[in-house]
Amino acid sequence: MTMPAQQVTPGLSGHPAALALINRHRVRAWEPLPWIIAIAFYFAFPNHLGFGTDLLVTILFALSLDLALGYAGIVTLGHAAFFGAGAYTVGMLAHHGIWTEPISGLFLAAGVAALIGFASGLILLRTTGLTLLMLTLCTMALLEEAANMGEKYTGGFDGLPNLPIPPLFGLFEFNPLYPRVQYVYVLCVLFVCFVFVRTLVYSPFGQSLTGIRENVLRMRAVGAPVNWRLVTCYTISAAIAGIAGGLWAQANAYVNLSTLGLDRAATVLIILVLGGYGRLYGAFIGAVVYMALSHFLAKVYPTAWQLGLGLLLMLIALFARNGVLGLWDQLTSRFIGKRGPT
Amino acid sequence: MAEALAFRGVSAGYGETVVLEDINLTLAGGENVSIIGRNGVGKTTLLATAMGHTRLHKGEVLLGGMNINRMPIYARALAGLGYVPQEREIFPSLSVRENLEIGARPGYWNEARIFELFPRLSERLTNMGNQLSGGEQQMLSIARALLTNPDVLLMDEPTEGLAPVLVETLTAVLLKLRDSGLSIVLVEQNSRVALGFSERAVIMDKGRIVYDGPSAALRDDPEQLAKLVGIVEAAAPH
């Protein structure tokens, strides 16, 4: 039975299009760097692993938004709806003693967020621009208010504290004071999700998302079912945001309305703009710059630290149209003559 | 031969504005037709109507005998309509290869045949769409449409804005495509290119078809051509 596959595979692997696809997926020499830094952080800053865990969760959340906004061009201001859906799924199931196991809990969080993403995407993605922006915001506001009103199940304004999250694989306990397990756990989940997203954006599906972002009409004219692809992308993006929310709830052992708020949605958008959207690693750079700077500025100037962030954002918007990575591209193309982003 | 594409009593436009009025045009399988006319007479709108980009007020559009009035744009492409837009509309941040692959479907037209037709593209595969010259973009736009392996190819002014030497190159490609047996609707302001391309020519004016007949008759009678098109320059030799 394996013979036909063996006969076909060598032919396909030598095909120019297959070679181009393999080349696109090729791991660049610098790509292990963020992961090496993340591992080094674990050993170098054992007292800041709480911050590190939060940072990794934010990177995952920003990565999910990058898939929708950066690649497919879906302008959304309500992505925290899916983050919150994932967080509340984990939180409610654990609080009410229905399901507490962490890894399967993440799958449930992803499933619920994906379901909301799919259902809302079917309607919302028929619109574009400001209408879409407002509708995504409304979806998030509706969910937030539902969480606020459903006090019996969600804890209302106070949220659900002290979630009983059992040890990972029955061995590694989540300690809120020394979040080593949380850090490693979140890092592993981030890596798996990143590999998935990376594979997706370099696949023909990912290329078609870029095509849709750049010219919807042309994509339709070459036979791409644009709406379905957008809904699929939005659903996947929602699922990943749900995983990020689930991780947040597990790592902090509580969930509250802040997971569903405009503040979180706007922050992740700022992070992506800061790092550079549509380029995978923009989520990493943006989250590191934003959170490190917030951390630092809040210590230096506790009463008006957001002023410094605002100024930085203004500079980025004025001089680096596609964030820090866009600025890097501009500089390298000026001095080395490197080609533009892919 | 069975009809490849047909407009029957079609009135169409943008929103409430009617641009095309009572268009009746049938293209047989393997047949080629050139559509000539001044700016703003509805040539592009005719192609856009076939693709489903406009609002159809009246009549029906048939592809291979099938009514496609309510068919979404992507389904029309899958059903066999290929479209080369006037503005080329290359995806700027995709490479040439990615631009080619993005809509490719199995069939007669594959990469090897495309590179035979446009050797230049094979040399520019790793370049991004926004790094191509106007002529290369036009080649890529035609190649991208061909790789969808359409039954009917709609081409909107492929020679517009190109240097004379590139117009010659592209005209040679158009003639090769014509001889390949593909049904082509060519919208072209350059009457020399248009009348040399197909045996049949259609002239449009004010949203209506004012001439549908042999190209030779127009080639032999520049005055008649100028009168139908509505400008004397149209008949002037290029």
XYZ file of C-alpha atoms in Angstrom:
580
model
C 0.000 0.000 0.000
C 2.892 2.357 0.592
C 4.353 1.864 -2.868
C 2.287 4.443 -4.743
C 3.098 7.091 -2.135
C 6.792 6.300 -2.422
C 6.588 6.582 -6.177
C 4.747 9.863 -6.089
C 6.662 11.646 -3.329
C 10.075 11.979 -5.052
C 8.405 13.485 -8.111
C 6.481 16.007 -6.046
C 9.427 16.972 -3.883
C 11.394 17.870 -7.012
C 8.585 20.016 -8.448
C 9.518 23.724 -8.547
C 6.326 24.739 -6.735
C 6.989 22.135 -4.012
C 10.565 23.371 -3.666
C 9.324 26.950 -3.362
C 6.848 25.851 -0.671
C 9.586 24.011 1.249
C 11.824 27.058 0.956
C 9.055 29.270 2.318
C 8.723 27.058 5.393
C 12.502 26.951 5.900
C 13.582 27.973 9.401
C 15.781 31.085 9.205
C 19.034 31.098 11.191
C 17.785 33.742 13.658
C 14.424 32.142 14.354
C 15.510 30.049 17.378
C 16.709 33.273 19.045
C 13.415 34.297 20.757
C 13.069 30.796 22.182
C 16.636 30.736 23.450
C 16.001 34.112 25.112
C 12.769 32.779 26.649
C 14.621 29.753 28.089
C 17.492 31.948 29.284
C 14.950 34.231 31.004
C 13.798 31.288 33.108
C 17.302 30.821 34.535
C 18.406 34.468 34.558
C 15.315 36.002 36.201
C 13.789 33.401 38.537
C 12.164 36.181 40.571
C 10.380 37.667 37.546
C 8.728 34.558 36.169
C 5.278 35.959 36.962
C 6.016 38.869 34.654
C 7.525 36.432 32.138
C 4.411 34.244 32.175
C 2.179 37.255 31.623
C 4.446 38.345 28.773
C 4.257 34.939 27.064
C 0.457 34.893 27.364
C 0.340 38.380 25.837
C 2.584 37.234 22.966
C 0.205 34.370 22.243
C -2.774 36.711 22.340
C -1.007 39.179 20.026
C -0.090 36.303 17.706
C -3.764 35.361 17.428
C -4.631 38.946 16.530
C -1.792 39.053 14.008
C -3.347 36.130 12.160
C -6.665 37.975 11.821
C -5.465 41.560 11.436
C -1.944 41.263 10.067
C -2.516 38.470 7.577
C -6.212 38.535 6.693
C -6.740 42.272 7.233
C -9.714 41.756 9.565
C -9.859 45.024 11.487
C -11.068 44.196 14.986
C -11.270 46.025 18.265
C -12.976 43.182 20.074
C -10.433 40.405 20.117
C -10.523 40.313 23.922
C -13.949 38.691 23.520
C -12.192 35.447 22.612
C -9.472 35.875 25.229
C -12.204 36.343 27.823
C -14.281 33.463 26.458
C -11.287 31.147 26.891
C -10.507 32.508 30.350
C -14.127 32.204 31.526
C -14.449 28.696 30.064
C -11.466 27.512 32.114
C -12.551 29.564 35.122
C -16.199 28.520 35.207
C -15.481 24.849 34.606
C -12.866 24.816 37.358
C -14.860 26.961 39.806
C -17.957 24.795 39.514
C -15.888 21.613 39.728
C -16.857 20.395 36.255
C -13.410 20.244 34.638
C -10.060 21.259 36.081
C -7.379 19.374 34.134
C -5.208 22.135 32.540
C -4.342 20.817 29.069
C -7.786 19.506 28.148
C -9.124 22.715 29.704
C -7.218 24.654 27.059
C -8.829 22.586 24.305
C -12.239 23.419 25.768
C -11.271 27.108 25.981
C -10.165 27.015 22.335
C -13.398 25.253 21.336
C -15.697 27.750 23.032
C -13.750 30.751 21.696
C -13.713 29.210 18.205
C -17.466 28.660 18.360
C -18.062 32.293 19.290
C -15.572 33.365 16.611
C -17.297 31.249 13.970
C -20.829 32.360 14.886
C -19.949 36.051 15.100
C -17.617 35.857 12.094
C -20.380 34.505 9.861
C -22.307 37.741 10.386
C -19.593 40.300 11.136
C -17.240 39.450 8.295
C -19.832 40.452 5.723
C -18.908 44.001 6.686
C -15.622 45.880 6.476
C -13.875 48.974 7.819
C -15.486 51.036 10.534
C -18.667 48.936 10.572
C -16.630 45.819 11.265
C -14.613 47.643 13.903
C -17.777 48.732 15.711
C -19.441 45.320 15.447
C -16.418 43.511 16.910
C -16.421 46.048 19.722
C -20.147 45.441 20.291
C -19.650 41.658 20.379
C -17.043 42.086 23.074
C -19.227 44.517 25.026
C -22.145 42.066 24.876
C -19.999 39.248 26.218
C -18.581 41.479 28.921
C -22.046 42.502 30.022
C -23.232 38.889 29.915
C -20.324 37.940 32.183
C -21.200 40.853 34.457
C -24.875 39.889 34.672
C -24.430 36.149 35.026
C -23.104 36.554 38.555
C -24.250 33.120 39.638
C -21.971 31.450 37.116
C -19.292 34.015 36.371
C -18.900 35.771 39.708
C -20.086 39.003 38.103
C -17.943 42.061 38.736
C -15.733 40.247 41.255
C -14.952 37.352 38.940
C -13.981 33.872 40.091
C -11.019 33.784 42.484
C -8.971 30.839 43.755
C -9.563 28.478 40.863
C -8.647 24.926 41.813
C -6.149 24.114 39.036
C -4.661 20.679 39.659
C -0.943 19.887 39.057
C 0.111 19.489 35.448
C 0.217 15.766 34.543
C -0.526 15.222 38.238
C 3.097 16.151 39.024
C 3.866 19.825 38.555
C 1.949 22.081 40.849
C 0.982 25.656 39.896
C 2.418 27.814 42.665
C 1.208 31.441 42.404
C 4.222 32.703 44.400
C 6.858 30.827 42.391
C 5.328 30.479 38.944
C 8.067 28.280 37.443
C 5.628 25.625 36.270
C 3.317 28.249 34.802
C 6.205 29.807 32.863
C 7.398 26.535 31.341
C 3.838 25.425 30.660
C 2.896 28.682 28.912
C 6.162 28.673 26.963
C 5.469 25.135 25.681
C 1.893 26.014 24.669
C 3.119 29.211 22.989
C 5.698 27.223 21.035
C 3.118 24.691 19.806
C 0.693 27.459 18.821
C 3.468 29.434 17.143
C 4.557 26.448 15.043
C 0.930 25.971 14.019
C 0.453 29.636 13.067
C 3.786 29.746 11.264
C 2.892 26.674 9.229
C -0.490 28.181 8.464
C 0.733 31.575 7.247
C 3.360 30.045 4.948
C 0.862 27.558 3.515
C -1.172 28.321 0.382
C -4.056 29.168 2.745
C -1.872 31.778 4.426
C -0.835 33.208 1.065
C -4.475 33.489 0.096
C -5.106 35.466 3.301
C -2.403 37.922 2.237
C -4.073 38.112 -1.166
C -7.434 38.836 0.462
C -5.897 41.566 2.618
C -4.342 43.209 -0.429
C -7.137 42.825 -2.972
C -10.398 41.128 -2.088
C -11.914 41.560 -5.526
C -8.910 40.039 -7.270
C -8.953 37.043 -4.943
C -12.604 36.473 -5.758
C -11.766 36.765 -9.449
C -9.191 33.959 -9.203
C -11.797 31.741 -7.574
C -11.071 32.111 -3.857
C -14.152 31.822 -1.592
C -13.128 34.939 0.306
C -15.856 34.954 2.962
C -15.269 31.361 4.004
C -11.529 31.879 4.199
C -12.024 34.951 6.370
C -14.430 33.096 8.655
C -11.977 30.177 8.888
C -9.111 32.499 9.717
C -11.212 34.413 12.264
C -12.274 31.138 13.914
C -8.687 29.872 14.164
C -7.567 33.244 15.480
C -10.380 33.174 18.067
C -9.375 29.659 19.154
C -5.779 30.771 19.748
C -6.958 33.846 21.649
C -9.136 31.473 23.691
C -6.076 29.370 24.504
C -4.254 32.524 25.608
C -7.207 33.420 27.843
C -7.342 29.890 29.243
C -3.633 30.046 30.022
C -4.083 33.394 31.740
C -6.840 31.993 33.962
C -4.821 28.875 34.808
C -1.595 30.773 35.489
C -3.295 33.349 37.724
C -5.894 30.967 39.200
C -8.631 33.541 38.775
C -10.723 35.182 36.103
C -12.504 38.514 36.072
C -14.073 41.049 33.733
C -10.686 42.539 32.801
C -10.172 39.563 30.456
C -13.105 40.770 28.337
C -12.542 44.513 28.441
C -11.750 47.146 25.867
C -8.535 47.865 27.747
C -7.178 44.413 26.932
C -8.392 44.566 23.334
C -6.798 47.978 22.784
C -3.561 46.938 24.493
C -3.067 43.926 22.248
C -3.768 46.082 19.200
C -1.178 48.605 20.375
C 1.312 45.781 20.955
C 0.839 44.528 17.431
C 1.160 47.991 15.907
C 4.248 48.569 18.034
C 5.932 45.336 16.979
C 4.714 45.237 13.385
C 1.688 43.341 12.112
C 1.593 40.602 9.493
C 5.066 39.306 10.299
C 4.699 36.757 13.151
C 7.547 38.098 15.247
C 5.924 41.513 15.553
C 3.822 39.999 18.352
C 6.998 39.032 20.202
C 8.774 42.354 19.763
C 5.663 44.430 20.461
C 4.770 42.522 23.635
C 8.337 42.694 24.962
C 8.716 46.405 24.208
C 5.274 47.335 25.534
C 5.386 45.279 28.711
C 9.008 45.958 29.548
C 8.457 49.652 29.013
C 5.228 49.679 31.059
C 7.052 47.828 33.822
C 9.998 50.221 33.725
C 8.005 53.455 33.333
C 5.561 52.494 36.085
C 8.502 52.187 38.455
C 10.180 55.403 37.357
C 7.070 57.553 37.110
C 4.147 55.763 38.824
C 1.568 58.531 38.347
C 1.938 59.232 34.638
C 3.776 56.258 33.147
C 1.299 56.007 30.276
C 2.534 59.361 29.014
C 5.866 57.776 28.071
C 4.099 54.942 26.274
C 1.916 57.415 24.424
C 4.918 59.364 23.232
C 6.618 56.178 22.042
C 3.495 55.189 20.128
C 3.362 58.591 18.477
C 6.966 58.206 17.362
C 6.291 54.719 16.023
C 3.196 55.915 14.154
C 5.079 58.858 12.653
C 8.401 57.278 11.755
C 7.908 53.513 11.648
C 4.695 52.732 9.798
C 4.918 49.000 10.477
C 6.276 49.058 13.984
C 9.717 48.184 15.252
C 10.150 45.425 12.663
C 9.037 47.796 9.915
C 11.686 50.248 11.065
C 14.239 47.444 11.007
C 13.221 46.603 7.444
C 13.545 50.234 6.387
C 17.020 50.466 7.880
C 18.251 47.188 6.408
C 16.848 48.015 2.979
C 18.573 51.408 3.127
C 21.974 50.090 4.177
C 22.020 46.538 2.837
C 19.436 46.689 0.088
C 17.423 43.854 1.568
C 14.067 42.962 -0.017
C 10.768 43.869 1.631
C 8.734 41.796 4.042
C 7.134 38.532 2.990
C -19.749 25.065 -31.282
C -21.736 25.590 -28.090
C -21.822 29.087 -26.665
C -19.072 29.841 -24.183
C -20.402 33.154 -22.898
C -23.583 35.028 -23.664
C -25.239 38.279 -22.639
C -28.970 38.310 -23.323
C -30.782 41.626 -23.038
C -28.386 42.741 -20.327
C -28.751 46.107 -18.618
C -26.281 46.641 -15.811
C -24.379 49.300 -13.922
C -23.247 50.496 -10.553
C -25.981 50.879 -7.960
C -28.946 52.590 -9.555
C -26.825 53.951 -12.406
C -27.327 52.000 -15.611
C -24.206 51.834 -17.789
C -25.003 48.951 -20.142
C -28.289 48.883 -21.990
C -29.809 45.897 -23.735
C -26.582 44.106 -24.521
C -26.874 40.987 -26.667
C -23.596 39.240 -27.334
C -22.775 35.582 -27.764
C -19.312 34.062 -27.859
C -18.963 30.534 -29.209
C -16.482 28.083 -27.720
C -12.986 28.873 -29.024
C -14.174 32.137 -30.558
C -12.411 35.453 -29.961
C -13.894 38.896 -30.012
C -12.437 42.366 -29.657
C -14.439 45.126 -28.061
C -13.603 48.643 -29.181
C -14.869 51.995 -28.033
C -13.985 55.309 -26.502
C -13.448 55.862 -22.798
C -16.591 55.541 -20.716
C -18.760 53.685 -23.233
C -19.107 50.599 -21.010
C -16.387 48.224 -22.256
C -14.941 47.562 -18.809
C -18.440 47.435 -17.326
C -19.306 44.680 -19.794
C -16.423 42.521 -18.529
C -17.183 43.498 -14.936
C -20.780 42.392 -15.469
C -19.624 38.992 -16.695
C -17.518 38.677 -13.527
C -20.348 39.812 -11.257
C -18.785 43.075 -10.127
C -21.770 45.172 -11.193
C -25.472 45.262 -10.472
C -27.490 43.446 -13.098
C -30.743 45.307 -13.734
C -32.135 43.201 -16.543
C -31.331 40.229 -18.749
C -29.142 37.217 -18.161
C -25.507 36.251 -18.382
C -24.783 32.671 -19.441
C -21.543 30.773 -19.076
C -21.411 27.530 -21.033
C -25.213 27.729 -21.298
C -25.626 28.093 -17.518
C -27.271 31.193 -16.051
C -24.752 32.822 -13.723
C -26.799 35.891 -12.739
C -26.841 35.001 -9.054
C -23.500 33.255 -8.912
C -20.897 34.817 -6.582
C -17.706 36.137 -8.143
C -15.461 33.327 -6.914
C -17.886 30.709 -8.207
C -17.831 32.340 -11.667
C -14.044 32.027 -11.631
C -14.316 28.382 -10.603
C -16.929 27.846 -13.335
C -14.435 28.936 -15.979
C -14.220 32.721 -16.233
C -10.743 34.222 -16.168
C -10.246 37.964 -15.759
C -7.258 40.164 -16.529
C -8.120 43.560 -15.005
C -7.149 46.880 -16.531
C -5.127 47.902 -13.464
C -3.252 44.538 -13.392
C -3.760 44.366 -9.640
C -0.754 42.289 -8.739
C -0.499 41.336 -5.055
C 2.409 43.589 -4.065
C 3.710 41.693 -1.055
C 3.567 38.262 -2.677
C 6.412 37.038 -4.863
C 5.900 36.409 -8.564
C 5.677 32.675 -7.875
C 3.115 33.231 -5.110
C 1.096 35.500 -7.393
C 1.055 32.692 -9.932
C 0.194 29.962 -7.444
C -2.555 31.832 -5.653
C -5.346 30.921 -8.046
C -3.722 28.046 -9.955
C -5.900 25.076 -10.805
C -5.041 21.925 -12.736
C -5.459 22.008 -16.500
C -3.741 22.797 -19.776
C -2.024 25.891 -18.412
C 0.752 25.011 -16.024
C 3.961 26.761 -14.976
C 6.009 25.254 -17.822
C 3.585 26.556 -20.456
C 3.384 29.929 -18.746
C 7.174 30.297 -18.747
C 7.234 29.313 -22.406
C 4.799 32.150 -23.074
C 6.485 34.623 -20.709
C 10.166 33.635 -20.280
C 10.715 36.894 -18.399
C 8.545 35.716 -15.501
C 10.702 32.654 -14.905
C 13.636 34.996 -14.279
C 11.674 37.074 -11.761
C 10.094 34.330 -9.659
C 11.492 35.449 -6.312
C 10.838 39.152 -6.889
C 7.933 40.744 -5.086
C 4.914 41.953 -7.044
C 5.756 45.595 -6.334
C 9.237 45.181 -7.803
C 8.002 44.508 -11.340
C 7.837 46.905 -14.262
C 4.485 47.717 -15.863
C 5.081 45.218 -18.666
C 6.090 42.465 -16.266
C 3.040 43.170 -14.123
C 0.852 42.814 -17.199
C 2.504 39.508 -18.078
C 1.993 38.312 -14.507
C -1.619 39.409 -14.525
C -2.303 37.438 -17.727
C -0.312 34.447 -16.436
C -2.217 34.452 -13.143
C -5.528 34.394 -14.993
C -4.347 31.647 -17.378
C -3.239 29.445 -14.472
C -6.834 29.354 -13.252
C -7.374 27.416 -16.518
C -10.449 29.343 -17.655
C -12.780 28.451 -20.507
C -13.302 32.118 -21.298
C -10.661 34.773 -20.714
C -11.732 38.395 -20.279
C -8.908 40.861 -20.907
C -9.305 44.542 -20.153
C -6.924 46.765 -22.137
C -3.770 44.706 -21.645
C -1.617 47.075 -23.712
C -2.661 50.244 -21.880
C 0.238 52.328 -20.645
C 2.932 50.084 -22.106
C 5.901 51.158 -24.234
C 5.478 50.432 -27.987
C 8.061 47.640 -27.893
C 6.159 45.943 -25.071
C 2.895 46.386 -26.958
C 4.463 44.409 -29.822
C 5.610 41.651 -27.456
C 2.228 41.459 -25.801
C 0.400 41.465 -29.127
C 2.437 38.427 -30.165
C 1.391 36.714 -26.920
C -2.256 37.587 -27.535
C -2.060 36.002 -30.977
C -0.560 32.842 -29.478
C -3.369 32.711 -26.941
C -5.929 33.236 -29.700
C -4.484 30.303 -31.608
C -4.500 28.069 -28.510
C -8.272 27.640 -28.808
C -9.181 29.635 -25.719
C -12.286 31.845 -25.931
C -11.153 35.416 -25.386
C -12.991 38.697 -24.999
C -10.455 41.476 -25.523
C -11.333 45.024 -24.579
C -8.863 47.293 -26.316
C -8.662 50.969 -27.195
C -5.803 50.367 -29.579
C -7.871 49.569 -32.669
C -4.857 48.243 -34.590
C -4.206 45.631 -31.904
C -7.904 44.882 -31.485
C -8.740 44.461 -35.176
C -5.617 42.399 -35.765
C -6.449 40.106 -32.881
C -9.819 38.657 -33.826
C -11.983 37.994 -36.848
C -14.925 39.486 -35.021
C -15.144 42.965 -33.585
C -17.723 44.681 -31.441
C -17.957 48.446 -31.146
C -19.671 50.015 -28.149
C -21.022 53.503 -27.721
C -23.048 54.950 -24.844
C -23.510 51.555 -23.222
C -24.841 49.854 -26.329
C -23.392 47.659 -29.055
C -23.352 49.659 -32.280
C -21.423 47.182 -34.420
C -20.962 43.426 -34.244
C -19.284 42.024 -37.321
C -16.082 41.135 -39.087
C -12.918 43.000 -38.106
C -11.785 42.979 -41.730
C -14.644 45.287 -42.735
C -13.468 47.857 -40.214
C -9.805 47.422 -41.130
C -10.689 48.096 -44.754
C -12.935 51.056 -43.988
C -11.254 53.442 -41.523
C -13.924 56.058 -42.085
C -16.649 53.677 -41.024
C -14.580 52.688 -37.979
C -14.057 56.347 -37.025
C -17.747 57.057 -37.444
C -18.789 54.088 -35.294
C -16.250 54.721 -32.591
C -17.087 58.376 -32.668
C -13.585 59.807 -33.004
C -11.535 60.349 -36.106
C -8.288 59.422 -34.310
C -9.456 55.869 -33.846
C -9.007 55.254 -37.510
C -5.592 56.815 -37.751
C -2.793 54.334 -38.344
C -0.555 53.834 -35.272
